[in-house]
Amino acid sequence: MTDRHAARPAFQAAGWVVLPSIVPETTWCAARTVLYALSRHRSGWRSPKKLHVEDVTGVHPSVNAMVSNPAVTDFARETFAEPVLLGARFRAPLPGYGEQTLHTDDDSGYSGAIRLLTVILPLDLFTARTGATRVLPGIHRDWSAAVPLDPCLPVDGEVCVRAEPGDAIIMSGQLWHSGTRNVSAAPRGAVSLSWIEPSLWSR
Ligand SMILES: O=C(O)CCC(=O)C(=O)O
């Protein structure tokens, strides 16, 4: 967990950082209730492994408040010349699921200036038990050779990100990361945002 002033250098060194307690409890509690209800009760395609709402923009004022969180928006403004919020989704891996092969959200071969920020806003505790995100710190290190195909195998150097509802986990699009298996008895929900620098995606 990082204090606000140390967040930028920590992010630059490791490619990820946690901004603690940036969403008020009343906001994330209301958003959590809305998003769990929406993901469970709407019609349409459903995954047996996770609850999800692909686009959460405009669904409720509390969700809008999370999506437009000022601390996250400021972080995007400090990172990019002309930041654009590309998308906001809700995902909650169900008990027994959530493990993923380590991946980057940007093209794993891309080594230019940062052009994608992934922001995860937990709505439940992120711990090793609930299937927290794991990261391989250091965006300039090529981890591709170390990444096992089996998503449950740990990798030397990985960090399991502990975070609480109200925090924001901010990751470079070039950071290797993945969800891990949720071995708790409840879903592990979060809103995730994609912020981009459009000028670096136009070529
Ligand atoms: O569930 C997580 O913690 C990470 C999710 C993720 O990396 C993805 O869906 O691409």
CSV table of C-alpha atoms and ligand atoms in Angstrom, one decimal:
chain,number,residue,atom,x,y,z
A,1,MET,CA,0.0,0.0,0.0
A,2,THR,CA,1.4,3.4,-1.0
A,3,ASP,CA,0.7,6.9,0.2
A,4,ARG,CA,-0.4,9.3,-2.5
A,5,HIS,CA,2.9,11.3,-2.8
A,6,ALA,CA,4.9,8.1,-3.2
A,7,ALA,CA,2.4,6.6,-5.8
A,8,ARG,CA,4.0,8.1,-8.9
A,9,PRO,CA,7.6,6.9,-8.3
A,10,ALA,CA,6.4,3.5,-7.1
A,11,PHE,CA,4.3,3.1,-10.3
A,12,GLN,CA,7.2,4.2,-12.5
A,13,ALA,CA,9.6,1.7,-10.8
A,14,ALA,CA,7.3,-1.3,-10.6
A,15,GLY,CA,4.5,-0.7,-13.2
A,16,TRP,CA,1.8,-0.9,-10.6
A,17,VAL,CA,0.6,0.8,-7.4
A,18,VAL,CA,-2.3,0.8,-5.0
A,19,LEU,CA,-4.0,4.1,-4.2
A,20,PRO,CA,-5.5,3.4,-0.8
A,21,SER,CA,-9.0,4.5,0.3
A,22,ILE,CA,-9.9,6.8,-2.6
A,23,VAL,CA,-13.5,5.7,-3.0
A,24,PRO,CA,-15.9,6.6,-0.1
A,25,GLU,CA,-17.5,3.6,1.6
A,26,THR,CA,-21.0,4.9,0.9
A,27,THR,CA,-20.1,5.0,-2.8
A,28,TRP,CA,-18.5,1.6,-3.2
A,29,CYS,CA,-21.2,-0.1,-1.0
A,30,ALA,CA,-24.0,1.3,-3.2
A,31,ALA,CA,-22.1,0.5,-6.4
A,32,ARG,CA,-21.5,-3.1,-5.2
A,33,THR,CA,-25.1,-3.6,-4.5
A,34,VAL,CA,-26.2,-2.3,-7.9
A,35,LEU,CA,-23.6,-4.2,-9.9
A,36,TYR,CA,-24.1,-7.6,-8.1
A,37,ALA,CA,-27.8,-7.3,-8.7
A,38,LEU,CA,-27.4,-6.3,-12.3
A,39,SER,CA,-25.0,-9.1,-13.1
A,40,ARG,CA,-27.3,-11.7,-11.5
A,41,HIS,CA,-30.6,-10.5,-12.7
A,42,ARG,CA,-30.2,-9.2,-16.2
A,43,SER,CA,-30.9,-11.5,-19.2
A,44,GLY,CA,-28.3,-12.5,-21.8
A,45,TRP,CA,-25.1,-14.5,-21.9
A,46,ARG,CA,-23.8,-15.6,-18.6
A,47,SER,CA,-20.6,-17.2,-17.7
A,48,PRO,CA,-20.5,-20.2,-15.3
A,49,LYS,CA,-17.2,-18.9,-13.9
A,50,LYS,CA,-17.9,-15.2,-13.2
A,51,LEU,CA,-20.5,-12.6,-12.8
A,52,HIS,CA,-20.0,-9.7,-15.2
A,53,VAL,CA,-21.4,-6.6,-16.7
A,54,GLU,CA,-19.4,-5.6,-19.8
A,55,ASP,CA,-20.2,-1.9,-19.8
A,56,VAL,CA,-21.1,-0.2,-16.5
A,57,THR,CA,-21.2,3.3,-17.7
A,58,GLY,CA,-24.4,5.1,-16.8
A,59,VAL,CA,-25.9,2.2,-14.8
A,60,HIS,CA,-26.2,4.2,-11.5
A,61,PRO,CA,-24.8,7.4,-9.9
A,62,SER,CA,-22.7,5.4,-7.4
A,63,VAL,CA,-21.1,3.5,-10.3
A,64,ASN,CA,-20.5,6.7,-12.3
A,65,ALA,CA,-18.8,8.1,-9.2
A,66,MET,CA,-16.4,5.2,-9.1
A,67,VAL,CA,-15.7,5.3,-12.8
A,68,SER,CA,-15.0,9.1,-12.7
A,69,ASN,CA,-13.0,8.9,-9.4
A,70,PRO,CA,-10.9,12.1,-9.1
A,71,ALA,CA,-7.7,10.5,-7.8
A,72,VAL,CA,-7.7,7.9,-10.7
A,73,THR,CA,-8.6,10.6,-13.2
A,74,ASP,CA,-5.7,12.8,-11.9
A,75,PHE,CA,-3.4,9.8,-12.2
A,76,ALA,CA,-4.4,9.2,-15.8
A,77,ARG,CA,-3.9,13.0,-16.5
A,78,GLU,CA,-0.4,12.8,-15.1
A,79,THR,CA,0.3,9.8,-17.2
A,80,PHE,CA,-1.1,10.8,-20.5
A,81,ALA,CA,-1.2,14.0,-22.6
A,82,GLU,CA,-4.9,13.5,-23.6
A,83,PRO,CA,-6.3,10.6,-21.5
A,84,VAL,CA,-9.4,8.9,-22.7
A,85,LEU,CA,-11.5,6.5,-20.7
A,86,LEU,CA,-12.0,3.6,-23.1
A,87,GLY,CA,-14.2,1.3,-21.0
A,88,ALA,CA,-15.5,0.3,-17.6
A,89,ARG,CA,-16.7,-3.2,-16.7
A,90,PHE,CA,-17.6,-5.3,-13.6
A,91,ARG,CA,-16.2,-8.8,-13.1
A,92,ALA,CA,-16.6,-11.1,-10.1
A,93,PRO,CA,-14.9,-14.5,-10.4
A,94,LEU,CA,-17.0,-17.1,-8.6
A,95,PRO,CA,-15.7,-19.5,-6.0
A,96,GLY,CA,-13.4,-22.1,-7.6
A,97,TYR,CA,-12.6,-19.8,-10.6
A,98,GLY,CA,-10.6,-16.7,-11.6
A,99,GLU,CA,-7.2,-18.0,-12.3
A,100,GLN,CA,-5.7,-16.7,-15.5
A,101,THR,CA,-2.5,-17.2,-17.4
A,102,LEU,CA,-0.2,-14.3,-16.8
A,103,HIS,CA,-0.6,-11.7,-19.5
A,104,THR,CA,-0.2,-8.0,-20.4
A,105,ASP,CA,-3.2,-5.9,-21.4
A,106,ASP,CA,-1.2,-4.1,-24.0
A,107,ASP,CA,0.6,-6.1,-26.8
A,108,SER,CA,3.3,-8.1,-25.0
A,109,GLY,CA,5.8,-7.1,-27.7
A,110,TYR,CA,5.1,-3.3,-27.3
A,111,SER,CA,8.0,-1.5,-25.6
A,112,GLY,CA,7.2,2.2,-26.4
A,113,ALA,CA,5.9,4.9,-24.1
A,114,ILE,CA,3.0,3.9,-21.8
A,115,ARG,CA,-0.3,4.1,-23.7
A,116,LEU,CA,-2.7,2.0,-21.5
A,117,LEU,CA,-3.6,2.1,-17.8
A,118,THR,CA,-5.7,-0.7,-16.3
A,119,VAL,CA,-7.4,0.4,-13.0
A,120,ILE,CA,-9.0,-2.2,-10.8
A,121,LEU,CA,-11.4,-0.9,-8.1
A,122,PRO,CA,-12.1,-3.7,-5.7
A,123,LEU,CA,-15.6,-4.2,-4.4
A,124,ASP,CA,-14.5,-7.1,-2.2
A,125,LEU,CA,-11.3,-7.9,-0.3
A,126,PHE,CA,-8.4,-8.8,-2.6
A,127,THR,CA,-6.4,-11.6,-0.8
A,128,ALA,CA,-4.7,-14.8,-1.8
A,129,ARG,CA,-7.9,-16.6,-0.7
A,130,THR,CA,-10.4,-14.5,-2.7
A,131,GLY,CA,-8.3,-14.7,-5.9
A,132,ALA,CA,-6.5,-11.4,-5.8
A,133,THR,CA,-4.6,-10.1,-8.9
A,134,ARG,CA,-1.0,-11.2,-9.0
A,135,VAL,CA,1.6,-9.0,-10.7
A,136,LEU,CA,5.2,-9.4,-11.9
A,137,PRO,CA,6.7,-6.1,-11.1
A,138,GLY,CA,8.8,-4.2,-13.5
A,139,ILE,CA,7.4,-3.3,-17.0
A,140,HIS,CA,10.8,-3.4,-18.7
A,141,ARG,CA,11.5,-6.9,-17.7
A,142,ASP,CA,10.5,-9.5,-20.3
A,143,TRP,CA,8.7,-12.2,-18.2
A,144,SER,CA,7.3,-14.1,-21.2
A,145,ALA,CA,9.8,-16.9,-21.0
A,146,ALA,CA,9.0,-17.4,-17.3
A,147,VAL,CA,5.2,-17.6,-17.7
A,148,PRO,CA,3.8,-21.1,-17.3
A,149,LEU,CA,0.8,-22.3,-19.3
A,150,ASP,CA,-0.8,-23.6,-16.2
A,151,PRO,CA,-2.5,-20.5,-14.6
A,152,CYS,CA,-2.3,-22.0,-11.1
A,153,LEU,CA,1.5,-22.3,-11.1
A,154,PRO,CA,3.3,-19.5,-9.2
A,155,VAL,CA,6.2,-17.6,-10.8
A,156,ASP,CA,9.3,-16.5,-9.0
A,157,GLY,CA,8.9,-12.8,-8.2
A,158,GLU,CA,5.2,-12.6,-8.4
A,159,VAL,CA,3.3,-10.4,-5.9
A,160,CYS,CA,-0.2,-11.1,-4.8
A,161,VAL,CA,-1.9,-7.6,-4.5
A,162,ARG,CA,-3.7,-7.2,-1.3
A,163,ALA,CA,-6.3,-4.5,-1.6
A,164,GLU,CA,-9.6,-3.4,0.0
A,165,PRO,CA,-12.9,-2.0,-1.4
A,166,GLY,CA,-12.3,1.7,-1.8
A,167,ASP,CA,-8.7,1.2,-3.0
A,168,ALA,CA,-7.5,1.5,-6.6
A,169,ILE,CA,-5.0,-0.9,-8.2
A,170,ILE,CA,-3.3,0.9,-11.1
A,171,MET,CA,-1.3,-1.1,-13.6
A,172,SER,CA,0.6,-0.2,-16.7
A,173,GLY,CA,-0.8,-2.0,-19.8
A,174,GLN,CA,2.8,-3.4,-20.1
A,175,LEU,CA,2.7,-5.1,-16.7
A,176,TRP,CA,2.4,-8.9,-16.6
A,177,HIS,CA,-0.4,-9.8,-14.3
A,178,SER,CA,-3.4,-12.2,-13.9
A,179,GLY,CA,-6.3,-13.1,-11.7
A,180,THR,CA,-5.8,-16.1,-9.3
A,181,ARG,CA,-8.2,-18.8,-8.2
A,182,ASN,CA,-10.8,-17.7,-5.8
A,183,VAL,CA,-10.8,-20.3,-3.1
A,184,SER,CA,-13.2,-18.4,-0.8
A,185,ALA,CA,-16.9,-19.0,-0.6
A,186,ALA,CA,-18.0,-15.8,-2.2
A,187,PRO,CA,-17.4,-14.0,-5.6
A,188,ARG,CA,-14.6,-11.5,-5.7
A,189,GLY,CA,-16.0,-8.4,-7.5
A,190,ALA,CA,-14.3,-5.4,-8.9
A,191,VAL,CA,-14.8,-2.6,-11.5
A,192,SER,CA,-12.0,-2.3,-14.0
A,193,LEU,CA,-11.3,0.7,-16.1
A,194,SER,CA,-9.1,1.1,-19.2
A,195,TRP,CA,-7.5,4.6,-19.7
A,196,ILE,CA,-5.6,5.2,-22.9
A,197,GLU,CA,-3.4,7.7,-24.7
A,198,PRO,CA,-5.1,7.8,-28.1
A,199,SER,CA,-2.2,9.3,-30.0
A,200,LEU,CA,-0.1,6.3,-29.3
A,201,TRP,CA,-2.7,3.9,-30.7
A,202,SER,CA,-3.2,5.5,-34.0
A,203,ARG,CA,-0.3,4.0,-35.9
B,1,LIG,O1,-9.2,-10.6,-12.0
B,1,LIG,C1,-8.1,-10.0,-11.9
B,1,LIG,O2,-7.6,-9.7,-10.9
B,1,LIG,C2,-7.4,-9.5,-13.2
B,1,LIG,C3,-8.3,-9.6,-14.4
B,1,LIG,C4,-7.5,-9.5,-15.7
B,1,LIG,O3,-6.3,-9.4,-15.7
B,1,LIG,C5,-8.2,-9.7,-16.9
B,1,LIG,O4,-9.4,-10.0,-16.9
B,1,LIG,O5,-7.6,-9.6,-18.0
